[in-house]
mmCIF file of C-alpha atoms and ligand atoms in Angstrom:
data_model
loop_
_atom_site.group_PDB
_atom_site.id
_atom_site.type_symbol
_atom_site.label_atom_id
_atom_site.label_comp_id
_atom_site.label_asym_id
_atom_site.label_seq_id
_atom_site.Cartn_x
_atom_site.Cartn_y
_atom_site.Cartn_z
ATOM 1 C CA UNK A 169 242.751 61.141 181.598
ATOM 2 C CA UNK A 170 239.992 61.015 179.079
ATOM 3 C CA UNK A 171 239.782 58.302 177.004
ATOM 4 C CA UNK A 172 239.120 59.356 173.054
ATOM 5 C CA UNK A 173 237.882 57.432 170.254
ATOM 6 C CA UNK A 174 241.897 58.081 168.821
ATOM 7 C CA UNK A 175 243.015 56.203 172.128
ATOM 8 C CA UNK A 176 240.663 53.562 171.673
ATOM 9 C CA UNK A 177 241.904 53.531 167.860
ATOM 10 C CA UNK A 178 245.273 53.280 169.290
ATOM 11 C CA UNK A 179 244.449 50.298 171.403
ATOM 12 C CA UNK A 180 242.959 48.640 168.518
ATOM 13 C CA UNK A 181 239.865 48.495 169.903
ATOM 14 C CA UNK A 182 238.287 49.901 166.634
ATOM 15 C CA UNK A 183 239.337 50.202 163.343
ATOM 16 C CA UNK A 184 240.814 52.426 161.373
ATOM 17 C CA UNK A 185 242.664 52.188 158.070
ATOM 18 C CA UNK A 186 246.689 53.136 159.044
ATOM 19 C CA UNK A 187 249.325 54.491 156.578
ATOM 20 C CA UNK A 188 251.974 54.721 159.939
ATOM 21 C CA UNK A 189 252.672 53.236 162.935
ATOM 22 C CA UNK A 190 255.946 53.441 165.415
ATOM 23 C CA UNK A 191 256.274 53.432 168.835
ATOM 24 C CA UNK A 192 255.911 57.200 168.777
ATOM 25 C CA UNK A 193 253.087 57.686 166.356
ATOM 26 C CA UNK A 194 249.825 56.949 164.094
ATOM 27 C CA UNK A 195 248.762 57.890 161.007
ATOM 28 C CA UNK A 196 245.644 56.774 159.593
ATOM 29 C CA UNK A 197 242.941 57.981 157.292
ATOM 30 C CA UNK A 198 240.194 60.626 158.369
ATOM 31 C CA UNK A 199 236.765 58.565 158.121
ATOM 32 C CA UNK A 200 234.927 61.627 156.657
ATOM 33 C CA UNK A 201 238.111 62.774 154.425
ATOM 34 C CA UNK A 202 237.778 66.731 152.935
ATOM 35 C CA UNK A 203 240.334 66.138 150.478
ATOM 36 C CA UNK A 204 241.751 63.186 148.435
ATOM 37 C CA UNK A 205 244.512 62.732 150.875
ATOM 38 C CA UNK A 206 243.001 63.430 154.700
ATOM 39 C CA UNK A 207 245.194 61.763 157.185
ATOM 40 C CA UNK A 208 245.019 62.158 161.045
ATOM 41 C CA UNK A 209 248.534 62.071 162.942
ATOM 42 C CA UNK A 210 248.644 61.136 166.497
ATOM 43 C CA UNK A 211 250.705 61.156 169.024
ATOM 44 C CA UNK A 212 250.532 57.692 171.191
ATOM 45 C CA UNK A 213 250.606 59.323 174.549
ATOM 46 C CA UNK A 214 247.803 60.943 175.268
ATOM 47 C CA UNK A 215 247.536 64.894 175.558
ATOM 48 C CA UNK A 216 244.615 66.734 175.288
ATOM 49 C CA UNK A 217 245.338 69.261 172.412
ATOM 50 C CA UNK A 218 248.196 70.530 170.454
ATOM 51 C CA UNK A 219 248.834 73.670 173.327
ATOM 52 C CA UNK A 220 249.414 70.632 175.511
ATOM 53 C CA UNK A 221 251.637 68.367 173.001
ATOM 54 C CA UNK A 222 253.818 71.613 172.629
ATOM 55 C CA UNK A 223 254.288 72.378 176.394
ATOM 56 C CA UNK A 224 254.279 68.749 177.595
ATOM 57 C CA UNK A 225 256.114 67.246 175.185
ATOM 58 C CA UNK A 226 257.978 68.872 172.675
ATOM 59 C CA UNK A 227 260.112 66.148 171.111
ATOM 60 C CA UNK A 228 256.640 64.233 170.308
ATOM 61 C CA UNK A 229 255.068 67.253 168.631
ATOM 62 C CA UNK A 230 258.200 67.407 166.235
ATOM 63 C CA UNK A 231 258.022 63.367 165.695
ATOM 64 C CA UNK A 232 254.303 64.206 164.575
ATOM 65 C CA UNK A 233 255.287 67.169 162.364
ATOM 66 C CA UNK A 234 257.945 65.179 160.667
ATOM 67 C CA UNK A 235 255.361 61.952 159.691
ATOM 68 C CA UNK A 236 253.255 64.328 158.850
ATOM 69 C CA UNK A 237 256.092 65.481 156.091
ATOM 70 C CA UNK A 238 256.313 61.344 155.506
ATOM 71 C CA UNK A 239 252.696 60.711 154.732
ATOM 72 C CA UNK A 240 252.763 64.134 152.467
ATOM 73 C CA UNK A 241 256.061 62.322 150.474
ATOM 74 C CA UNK A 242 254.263 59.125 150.441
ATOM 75 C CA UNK A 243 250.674 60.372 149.028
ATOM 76 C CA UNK A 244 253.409 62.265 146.474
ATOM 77 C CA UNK A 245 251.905 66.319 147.997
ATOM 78 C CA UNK A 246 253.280 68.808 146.097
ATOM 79 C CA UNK A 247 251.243 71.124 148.598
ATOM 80 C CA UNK A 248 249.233 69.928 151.180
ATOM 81 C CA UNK A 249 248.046 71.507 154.382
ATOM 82 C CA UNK A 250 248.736 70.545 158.174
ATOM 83 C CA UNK A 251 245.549 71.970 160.622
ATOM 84 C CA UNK A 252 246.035 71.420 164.191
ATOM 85 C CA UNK A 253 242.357 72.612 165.247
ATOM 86 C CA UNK A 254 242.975 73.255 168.708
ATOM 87 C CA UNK A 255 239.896 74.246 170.939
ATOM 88 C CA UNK A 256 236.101 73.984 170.194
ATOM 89 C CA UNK A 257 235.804 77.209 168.532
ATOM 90 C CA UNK A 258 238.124 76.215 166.238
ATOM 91 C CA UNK A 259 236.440 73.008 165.203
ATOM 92 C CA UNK A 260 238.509 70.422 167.398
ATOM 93 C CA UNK A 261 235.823 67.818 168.118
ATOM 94 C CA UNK A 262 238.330 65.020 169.459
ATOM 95 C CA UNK A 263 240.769 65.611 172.742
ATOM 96 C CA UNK A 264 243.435 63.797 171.853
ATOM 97 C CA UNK A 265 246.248 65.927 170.149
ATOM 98 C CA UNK A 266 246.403 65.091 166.118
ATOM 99 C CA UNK A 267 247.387 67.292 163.216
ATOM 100 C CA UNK A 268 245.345 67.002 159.967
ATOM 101 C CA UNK A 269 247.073 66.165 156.384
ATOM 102 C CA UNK A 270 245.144 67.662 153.875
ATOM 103 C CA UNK A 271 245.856 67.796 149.799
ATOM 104 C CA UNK A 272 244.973 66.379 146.227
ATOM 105 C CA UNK A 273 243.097 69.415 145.572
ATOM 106 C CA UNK A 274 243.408 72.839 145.562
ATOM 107 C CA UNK A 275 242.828 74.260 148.943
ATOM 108 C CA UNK A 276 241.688 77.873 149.857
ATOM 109 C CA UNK A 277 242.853 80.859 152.030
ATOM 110 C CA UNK A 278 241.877 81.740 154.311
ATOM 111 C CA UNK A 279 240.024 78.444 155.881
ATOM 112 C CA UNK A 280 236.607 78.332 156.696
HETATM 113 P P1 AMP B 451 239.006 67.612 164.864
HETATM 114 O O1 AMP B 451 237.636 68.071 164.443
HETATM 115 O O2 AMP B 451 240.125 68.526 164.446
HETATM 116 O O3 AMP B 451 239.056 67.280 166.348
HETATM 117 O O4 AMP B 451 239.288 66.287 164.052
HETATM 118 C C1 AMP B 451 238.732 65.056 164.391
HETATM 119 C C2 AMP B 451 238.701 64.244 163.133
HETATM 120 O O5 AMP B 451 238.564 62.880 163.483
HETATM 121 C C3 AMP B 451 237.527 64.568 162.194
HETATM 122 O O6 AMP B 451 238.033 65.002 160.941
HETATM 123 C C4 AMP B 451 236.782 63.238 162.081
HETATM 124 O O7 AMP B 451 236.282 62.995 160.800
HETATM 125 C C5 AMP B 451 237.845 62.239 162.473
HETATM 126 N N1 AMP B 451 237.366 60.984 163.016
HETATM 127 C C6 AMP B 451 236.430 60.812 163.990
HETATM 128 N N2 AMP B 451 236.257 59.505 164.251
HETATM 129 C C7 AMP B 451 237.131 58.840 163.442
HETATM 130 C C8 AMP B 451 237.433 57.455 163.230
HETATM 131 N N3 AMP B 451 236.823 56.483 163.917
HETATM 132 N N4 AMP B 451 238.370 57.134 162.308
HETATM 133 C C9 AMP B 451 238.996 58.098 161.609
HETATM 134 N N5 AMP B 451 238.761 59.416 161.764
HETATM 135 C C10 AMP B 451 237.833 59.777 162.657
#
């Protein structure tokens, strides 16, 4: 299994400043945030992308949809964005499945 910086985040082993935590989950903030609110979801076991969430695990991906909801409620969203970047073409840059919270600003379509 390869071993992220989010797993080593979820050991503790670095920081990272968290909004969330359950036995299921973690939320904490993006360290280069692209909009006010930028939080990173994460499941706490450990699967590669969000393809492999879906398939593998199901129940989990819906446990990180709904705290993604949660954080948007908390940081008071009125709209917001959730980005699962899911392969290097599409910019995913960490294997470890997490879905992106994005608002506080007025986002564009169609995404970069
Ligand atoms: P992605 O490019 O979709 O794989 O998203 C990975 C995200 O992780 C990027 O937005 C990074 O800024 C973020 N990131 C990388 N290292 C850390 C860290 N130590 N703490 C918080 N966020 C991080």
């Amino acid at each position: 299994m390869e071993d992220t910086i989010f797993d080593k985040i979820l050991r503790k082993e670095i920081p990272s400043d968290i909004v969330y935590e359950d036995d299921v989950v973690l939320a904490f903030r993006d360290i280069n945030p692209q909009a006010p609110t930028h939080v990173l979801v994460i499941p706490k076991e450990h699967h590669p992308d969000a393809a492999a969430l879906a398939a593998e695990a199901p129940q989990i991906a819906a446990d990180v949809l709904r705290e993604a909801q949660a954080v948007a409620d908390e940081e008071k969203l009125e709209s917001y964005r959730i980005v699962f970047n899911t392969g290097s073409g599409a910019g995913q840059t960490v294997w470890h499945a997490h879905t992106h919270v994005l608002g506080g600003r007025g986002l564009e379509w169609p995404p970069g």
